[in-house]
Amino acid sequence: MNAGTTIGAGVPAARTVRLGTRGSALAVAQSTQVARALAAASRRIGADLEVELVQIRTRGDVDATPLTRLGGVGVFAAALREALLAGVCDLAVHSCKDLPTAAVPGLRMAAVPAREDPRDALCTADGRTLADLPRGARVGTGSPRRGAQLLAVRPDLEVVPVRGNVPTRLSRVVGAVVGADGPLGAVREPDLDAVVLALAGLRRLGLDGYATQPLALPQTEIAGTGVVDPADPAPIMVPAPAQGALALETRDEAGAGADPSGVAAGVEPLVSGAGRDPGLAAALAAALAELDDPVTHAAVAAERALMRRLEAGCAAPVGAVAVPAPRADGSSGLRLDAVVAAADGTRLLRESAVGDQAEPAGLGEAVAEALLSAGAAQLVDLHASLPDRGRREAP
């Protein structure tokens, strides 16, 4: 654990909130964005919070083992959640797609800010699109979901597993010009023709200039704005559930401090025990409410409910994305599109439905049931993970 930058400092009588973050460039960029927004929101409501970034090292940041062998992307969230429960930090920022769907007693998802563009992006060194890549081109991704959908469009490609933070993966296409980030470093000599990365991460790092081709969503609406993308909608790549969204997680009132032995020495938990500061807890809750975006929160809830019903594991090639869509009665709705793909891309099952924005979990479960009825469980191992690690909740 490393204490870092304090944002919003200098405000008289400001209370300090400790925000836990991974140490990667992307995680710090996301957490800094949230810290600034939280400090600004607190000033708007007269709460005057300052936010200290506390870096938490996770196994996923230092171990080059493929994520499916480490137990899935949930490995990134585990250390942050442990620090939160232990009172080392008061708030954690997660890439929502990395957050397991299983509830953790004592924690709650307090806010989901407005989503960044959820699309995946193809990155090449020379501007070539997916259609332009030569036969047998080497395309890097650590995601079975991305690999399967790439092969569905271009079965001749060689999909190469990759690990590392965003600059590290990008460097395998463009070289060390993007610099190193983390222990895996950057390569000097590119060895891939292309890599597929989340457009949201590239934008948050200021690296979206390397995004040669955003890969279209089903009947694409740009970042949930209701504006239809005028670009050619093919090829379709359905993103990971909750891709592009951030989850702000805190301890909850009922469960926090349930295990006092887990609280770090010298650390007063924010929302538990005799040392609890009700004013700080209330101020944080109010500021987080200012940051929550109801449409994004509902979309993420629908996508995560689908994964939870499918009981999809970390290696299952499953995609899901929800966007605003009007209902027949004129009420606010969500359209949820989902795909389950054979690992080799030879067969894809697609389902979609429109539901009530106020009942996102029901929408997610309904689309999941449609996929199961269509044979999703027979098409792929939805519980895919390492056999010796057992079944894990979906990221």
Coordinates of C-alpha atoms in Angstrom, one line a residue:
M1 CA 0.0 0.0 0.0
N2 CA 1.3 3.5 -0.9
A3 CA -0.2 6.8 0.0
G4 CA -0.3 9.1 -3.0
T5 CA -1.8 12.4 -4.3
T6 CA -4.4 14.3 -2.3
I7 CA -7.0 16.0 -4.4
G8 CA -9.1 18.9 -3.2
A9 CA -6.6 19.7 -0.5
G10 CA -6.5 23.3 0.9
V11 CA -10.2 23.6 1.6
P12 CA -10.6 24.7 5.2
A13 CA -12.0 22.0 7.5
A14 CA -12.1 19.5 4.6
R15 CA -12.5 15.8 5.6
T16 CA -10.3 13.3 3.9
V17 CA -11.6 10.3 2.1
R18 CA -9.0 7.5 1.2
L19 CA -9.6 6.2 -2.3
G20 CA -8.0 2.8 -3.1
T21 CA -6.6 2.3 -6.6
R22 CA -4.4 -0.1 -8.4
G23 CA -1.1 1.3 -9.5
S24 CA -1.4 0.9 -13.3
A25 CA -1.5 4.1 -15.4
L26 CA -5.1 3.3 -16.4
A27 CA -6.2 2.7 -12.8
V28 CA -4.6 5.8 -11.5
A29 CA -6.1 7.9 -14.4
Q30 CA -9.5 6.5 -13.6
S31 CA -9.2 7.1 -9.9
T32 CA -7.8 10.6 -10.4
Q33 CA -10.8 11.4 -12.6
V34 CA -13.2 10.1 -9.9
A35 CA -11.3 11.9 -7.1
R36 CA -11.6 15.2 -8.8
A37 CA -15.3 14.7 -9.6
L38 CA -15.9 13.6 -6.0
A39 CA -14.1 16.6 -4.5
A40 CA -16.0 19.0 -6.9
A41 CA -19.4 17.3 -6.1
S42 CA -18.7 17.6 -2.3
R43 CA -18.1 21.3 -2.7
R44 CA -21.3 21.8 -4.7
I45 CA -23.3 20.3 -1.8
G46 CA -21.3 22.0 0.9
A47 CA -19.6 18.8 2.2
D48 CA -15.9 19.8 1.4
L49 CA -14.2 16.5 1.0
E50 CA -10.6 16.0 0.0
V51 CA -9.6 12.7 -1.6
E52 CA -6.3 10.9 -1.0
L53 CA -5.3 8.2 -3.5
V54 CA -4.0 5.0 -1.8
Q55 CA -2.3 2.6 -4.2
I56 CA -3.0 -1.1 -3.6
R57 CA -0.9 -3.7 -5.3
T58 CA -2.9 -6.6 -6.8
R59 CA -1.6 -10.0 -8.0
G60 CA -3.0 -9.2 -11.5
D61 CA -0.6 -6.3 -11.8
V62 CA 2.6 -8.2 -11.0
D63 CA 2.0 -11.7 -12.3
A64 CA 2.3 -12.3 -16.1
T65 CA 0.2 -15.5 -15.9
P66 CA -2.8 -15.4 -18.2
L67 CA -5.9 -14.1 -16.4
T68 CA -7.9 -17.3 -17.0
R69 CA -5.2 -19.1 -15.0
L70 CA -5.1 -16.5 -12.2
G71 CA -8.8 -17.0 -11.7
G72 CA -10.1 -14.3 -14.0
V73 CA -10.1 -10.5 -14.0
G74 CA -11.7 -10.6 -10.5
V75 CA -8.1 -11.0 -9.3
F76 CA -7.8 -7.2 -9.8
A77 CA -10.7 -6.5 -7.6
A78 CA -9.8 -8.8 -4.7
A79 CA -7.0 -6.8 -3.1
L80 CA -9.0 -3.6 -3.4
R81 CA -12.0 -5.2 -1.7
E82 CA -9.8 -6.6 1.1
A83 CA -8.3 -3.2 1.7
L84 CA -11.7 -1.6 1.8
L85 CA -13.0 -4.2 4.3
A86 CA -9.9 -3.7 6.4
G87 CA -10.3 0.0 6.6
V88 CA -7.2 0.8 4.7
C89 CA -9.3 2.8 2.3
D90 CA -12.9 4.2 2.4
L91 CA -13.7 4.0 -1.3
A92 CA -12.5 1.8 -4.2
V93 CA -12.7 2.5 -7.9
H94 CA -13.0 -0.5 -10.2
S95 CA -13.2 -1.0 -13.9
C96 CA -16.8 -2.4 -13.6
K97 CA -16.1 -5.2 -16.1
D98 CA -13.4 -6.5 -13.7
L99 CA -15.8 -6.7 -10.7
P100 CA -17.2 -10.2 -10.0
T101 CA -21.0 -10.3 -9.9
A102 CA -21.1 -12.1 -6.6
A103 CA -22.1 -9.7 -3.7
V104 CA -19.5 -9.3 -1.0
P105 CA -21.0 -8.9 2.5
G106 CA -20.2 -5.5 4.0
L107 CA -19.6 -3.8 0.6
R108 CA -21.9 -2.1 -1.8
M109 CA -21.7 -0.5 -5.3
A110 CA -22.4 3.1 -4.2
A111 CA -22.2 4.8 -7.6
V112 CA -21.7 4.2 -11.3
P113 CA -20.7 7.4 -13.1
A114 CA -21.6 8.1 -16.7
R115 CA -20.1 5.5 -19.0
E116 CA -17.3 6.0 -21.5
D117 CA -17.6 4.5 -25.0
P118 CA -18.0 0.7 -24.4
R119 CA -16.7 -0.4 -27.7
D120 CA -13.6 -2.4 -28.4
A121 CA -11.0 -1.0 -30.8
L122 CA -8.6 -2.6 -33.3
C123 CA -5.2 -1.0 -33.0
T124 CA -2.7 -1.3 -35.9
A125 CA 0.5 0.5 -36.7
D126 CA -0.3 1.5 -40.2
G127 CA -4.0 2.3 -40.1
R128 CA -5.3 -1.0 -41.5
T129 CA -8.8 -2.1 -40.5
L130 CA -9.8 -5.6 -39.7
A131 CA -10.8 -6.2 -43.3
D132 CA -7.4 -4.9 -44.5
L133 CA -5.3 -7.3 -42.4
P134 CA -3.5 -9.9 -44.4
R135 CA -4.4 -13.6 -44.2
G136 CA -2.8 -15.1 -41.1
A137 CA -2.3 -11.8 -39.4
R138 CA -1.4 -12.0 -35.7
V139 CA -3.9 -10.2 -33.5
G140 CA -3.3 -10.0 -29.8
T141 CA -6.0 -10.2 -27.1
G142 CA -6.2 -11.8 -23.7
S143 CA -10.0 -12.1 -24.0
P144 CA -11.7 -15.3 -25.2
R145 CA -14.8 -13.1 -26.0
R146 CA -12.8 -10.9 -28.3
G147 CA -10.9 -13.8 -29.8
A148 CA -14.1 -15.7 -30.6
Q149 CA -15.8 -12.7 -32.3
L150 CA -12.6 -11.9 -34.3
L151 CA -12.5 -15.4 -35.6
A152 CA -16.2 -15.3 -36.5
V153 CA -15.4 -12.5 -38.9
R154 CA -11.9 -13.5 -39.9
P155 CA -11.3 -17.2 -39.3
D156 CA -7.9 -17.0 -41.0
L157 CA -6.4 -14.8 -38.2
E158 CA -4.0 -16.0 -35.6
V159 CA -5.3 -14.9 -32.2
V160 CA -2.3 -14.4 -29.9
P161 CA -2.9 -14.4 -26.0
V162 CA -1.4 -11.2 -24.5
R163 CA -1.1 -9.8 -21.0
G164 CA 0.1 -6.6 -19.4
N165 CA -1.3 -3.1 -19.0
V166 CA -2.7 -1.1 -21.9
P167 CA 0.7 0.5 -23.0
T168 CA 2.4 -2.9 -22.7
R169 CA -0.1 -4.6 -25.0
L170 CA -0.2 -1.6 -27.4
S171 CA 3.6 -1.7 -27.6
R172 CA 3.5 -5.1 -29.2
V173 CA 2.0 -3.4 -32.2
V174 CA 3.6 0.1 -32.2
G175 CA 6.8 -0.5 -30.2
A176 CA 8.1 1.2 -27.1
V177 CA 7.0 4.6 -28.3
V178 CA 4.1 4.3 -25.8
G179 CA 6.4 3.7 -22.9
A180 CA 6.4 1.1 -20.1
D181 CA 3.6 0.7 -17.5
G182 CA 4.1 -1.9 -14.8
P183 CA 6.6 -4.8 -14.4
L184 CA 5.8 -6.4 -17.8
G185 CA 7.3 -3.3 -19.5
A186 CA 7.0 -2.4 -23.2
V187 CA 8.6 -4.1 -26.2
R188 CA 11.1 -2.5 -28.6
E189 CA 10.4 -4.7 -31.5
P190 CA 6.7 -5.2 -32.3
D191 CA 5.6 -8.8 -32.8
L192 CA 1.9 -8.4 -33.6
D193 CA 0.0 -7.0 -36.6
A194 CA -2.8 -5.7 -34.4
V195 CA -4.2 -5.8 -30.9
V196 CA -7.8 -5.3 -29.6
L197 CA -8.3 -3.1 -26.6
A198 CA -11.2 -1.3 -24.9
L199 CA -11.7 2.1 -26.4
A200 CA -12.6 3.5 -22.9
G201 CA -9.1 2.6 -21.6
L202 CA -7.4 4.1 -24.6
R203 CA -9.3 7.4 -24.2
R204 CA -8.7 7.7 -20.5
L205 CA -4.9 7.3 -21.1
G206 CA -4.9 9.7 -24.1
L207 CA -3.9 6.8 -26.4
D208 CA -7.1 6.7 -28.5
G209 CA -5.1 8.1 -31.5
Y210 CA -3.9 4.5 -31.8
A211 CA -7.5 3.2 -32.2
T212 CA -7.6 2.4 -35.9
Q213 CA -11.1 1.0 -36.0
P214 CA -13.7 1.0 -33.2
L215 CA -15.6 -2.3 -33.6
A216 CA -19.3 -1.6 -33.9
L217 CA -22.0 -2.6 -31.4
P218 CA -25.3 -4.2 -32.4
Q219 CA -27.4 -1.4 -33.9
T220 CA -24.8 1.0 -32.4
E221 CA -25.7 4.0 -30.3
I222 CA -22.6 5.9 -29.4
A223 CA -21.9 5.6 -25.7
G224 CA -25.6 5.3 -24.9
T225 CA -26.4 8.8 -26.3
G226 CA -29.2 7.6 -28.5
V227 CA -27.3 8.8 -31.5
V228 CA -26.9 6.0 -34.1
D229 CA -23.3 5.6 -35.3
P230 CA -23.2 6.5 -39.0
A231 CA -20.2 4.2 -39.6
D232 CA -20.5 0.8 -41.2
P233 CA -21.9 -1.4 -38.4
A234 CA -19.9 -4.5 -39.4
P235 CA -18.0 -6.2 -38.0
I236 CA -20.0 -6.5 -34.8
M237 CA -18.2 -7.1 -31.6
V238 CA -20.3 -7.2 -28.4
P239 CA -18.2 -5.8 -25.5
A240 CA -17.7 -7.3 -22.1
P241 CA -20.5 -6.7 -19.7
A242 CA -20.0 -3.3 -18.0
Q243 CA -17.1 -2.4 -20.3
G244 CA -16.4 1.4 -20.2
A245 CA -18.1 1.9 -16.8
L246 CA -16.5 2.5 -13.4
A247 CA -17.9 1.1 -10.2
L248 CA -17.4 3.1 -7.0
E249 CA -17.5 0.7 -4.1
T250 CA -17.8 1.5 -0.3
R251 CA -18.5 -0.4 2.9
D252 CA -22.1 -0.6 3.8
E253 CA -23.7 0.3 7.1
A254 CA -24.7 -3.2 8.1
G255 CA -21.6 -5.2 7.2
A256 CA -18.7 -2.9 7.7
G257 CA -16.5 -3.7 10.6
A258 CA -18.1 -7.2 11.1
D259 CA -14.6 -8.6 11.5
P260 CA -12.7 -6.1 13.7
S261 CA -9.5 -8.3 13.6
G262 CA -9.2 -7.5 9.9
V263 CA -8.9 -3.7 10.4
A264 CA -5.4 -2.5 9.8
A265 CA -3.5 -1.2 12.8
G266 CA -3.9 2.5 13.3
V267 CA -6.7 2.8 10.8
E268 CA -10.1 4.0 11.8
P269 CA -12.8 2.6 9.6
L270 CA -15.0 5.2 7.9
V271 CA -18.3 3.5 8.5
S272 CA -17.9 1.2 11.4
G273 CA -17.2 0.9 15.1
A274 CA -17.0 3.4 17.9
G275 CA -14.6 5.6 15.9
R276 CA -17.1 6.1 13.1
D277 CA -17.5 9.7 11.8
P278 CA -21.2 10.0 10.9
G279 CA -20.6 13.4 9.2
L280 CA -17.9 12.0 7.0
A281 CA -20.0 8.9 6.1
A282 CA -23.0 11.1 5.2
A283 CA -20.9 13.5 3.2
L284 CA -19.3 10.7 1.2
A285 CA -22.7 9.1 0.5
A286 CA -24.2 12.4 -0.6
A287 CA -21.2 13.2 -2.9
L288 CA -21.3 9.7 -4.4
A289 CA -25.0 10.1 -5.1
E290 CA -24.1 13.2 -7.1
L291 CA -21.7 11.2 -9.3
D292 CA -24.1 8.3 -10.0
D293 CA -25.6 8.1 -13.5
P294 CA -29.0 6.3 -13.4
V295 CA -28.9 5.2 -17.0
T296 CA -25.4 3.8 -16.8
H297 CA -26.2 2.2 -13.5
A298 CA -29.3 0.5 -15.0
A299 CA -27.4 -0.7 -18.1
V300 CA -24.6 -2.2 -16.0
A301 CA -27.1 -3.9 -13.7
A302 CA -28.8 -5.5 -16.7
E303 CA -25.5 -6.7 -18.2
R304 CA -24.2 -8.1 -14.8
A305 CA -27.6 -9.8 -14.1
L306 CA -27.2 -11.7 -17.4
M307 CA -23.8 -12.9 -16.5
R308 CA -25.0 -13.9 -13.0
R309 CA -27.9 -15.9 -14.4
L310 CA -25.6 -17.6 -17.0
E311 CA -23.1 -18.3 -14.1
A312 CA -20.5 -17.4 -16.7
G313 CA -16.9 -17.9 -15.7
C314 CA -13.8 -15.8 -16.4
A315 CA -12.9 -17.7 -19.6
A316 CA -16.4 -17.9 -21.1
P317 CA -16.7 -16.0 -24.5
V318 CA -19.8 -13.9 -23.5
G319 CA -20.6 -10.3 -24.4
A320 CA -23.4 -8.0 -23.4
V321 CA -24.3 -4.4 -23.8
A322 CA -27.3 -2.3 -22.9
V323 CA -28.3 1.0 -24.3
P324 CA -31.3 3.3 -23.8
A325 CA -34.3 2.5 -26.0
P326 CA -37.8 3.8 -25.9
R327 CA -40.6 1.3 -25.0
A328 CA -43.9 1.0 -26.9
D329 CA -45.7 2.8 -24.1
G330 CA -43.3 5.7 -24.2
S331 CA -41.5 4.9 -21.0
S332 CA -37.7 4.8 -20.5
G333 CA -36.3 1.4 -21.6
L334 CA -33.1 -0.5 -22.2
R335 CA -32.2 -2.6 -25.1
L336 CA -29.9 -5.5 -24.1
D337 CA -27.9 -7.3 -26.7
A338 CA -25.8 -10.4 -25.8
V339 CA -23.7 -13.0 -27.5
V340 CA -22.3 -16.4 -26.6
A341 CA -19.6 -17.5 -29.0
A342 CA -17.9 -20.8 -29.7
A343 CA -14.2 -20.3 -28.9
D344 CA -13.2 -20.8 -32.5
G345 CA -15.9 -18.4 -33.8
T346 CA -17.7 -21.0 -35.8
R347 CA -21.0 -20.4 -34.1
L348 CA -22.5 -17.5 -32.3
L349 CA -25.8 -17.2 -30.4
R350 CA -27.3 -13.8 -30.2
E351 CA -30.3 -12.6 -28.2
S352 CA -31.7 -9.2 -27.5
A353 CA -34.7 -7.7 -25.7
V354 CA -36.1 -4.3 -24.6
G355 CA -37.1 -3.9 -21.0
D356 CA -38.0 -1.4 -18.3
Q357 CA -35.1 0.7 -17.3
A358 CA -36.4 0.6 -13.7
E359 CA -36.1 -3.3 -13.7
P360 CA -32.7 -4.0 -15.3
A361 CA -32.1 -7.2 -13.5
G362 CA -35.2 -8.7 -14.9
L363 CA -34.1 -7.8 -18.4
G364 CA -30.7 -9.3 -17.9
E365 CA -32.2 -12.5 -16.6
A366 CA -34.7 -12.7 -19.5
V367 CA -32.0 -12.5 -22.2
A368 CA -29.9 -15.0 -20.3
E369 CA -32.8 -17.4 -20.2
A370 CA -33.2 -17.0 -24.0
L371 CA -29.5 -17.8 -24.5
L372 CA -29.8 -20.9 -22.4
S373 CA -32.9 -22.0 -24.2
A374 CA -31.0 -21.6 -27.5
G375 CA -28.3 -23.9 -26.3
A376 CA -25.6 -21.6 -24.8
A377 CA -24.6 -24.1 -22.2
Q378 CA -24.1 -26.7 -24.9
L379 CA -22.1 -24.4 -27.2
V380 CA -19.5 -23.5 -24.7
D381 CA -18.4 -24.2 -21.1
L382 CA -20.0 -21.2 -19.4
H383 CA -18.2 -22.1 -16.2
A384 CA -14.8 -22.1 -17.9
S385 CA -11.9 -21.6 -15.6
L386 CA -8.9 -23.6 -14.6
P387 CA -10.1 -27.0 -13.3
D388 CA -8.0 -26.8 -10.1
R389 CA -9.4 -23.4 -9.2
G390 CA -13.0 -24.4 -9.4
R391 CA -15.9 -22.4 -10.6
R392 CA -15.8 -18.6 -10.1
E393 CA -18.3 -15.9 -10.4
A394 CA -18.4 -13.9 -13.7
P395 CA -16.3 -10.8 -14.0

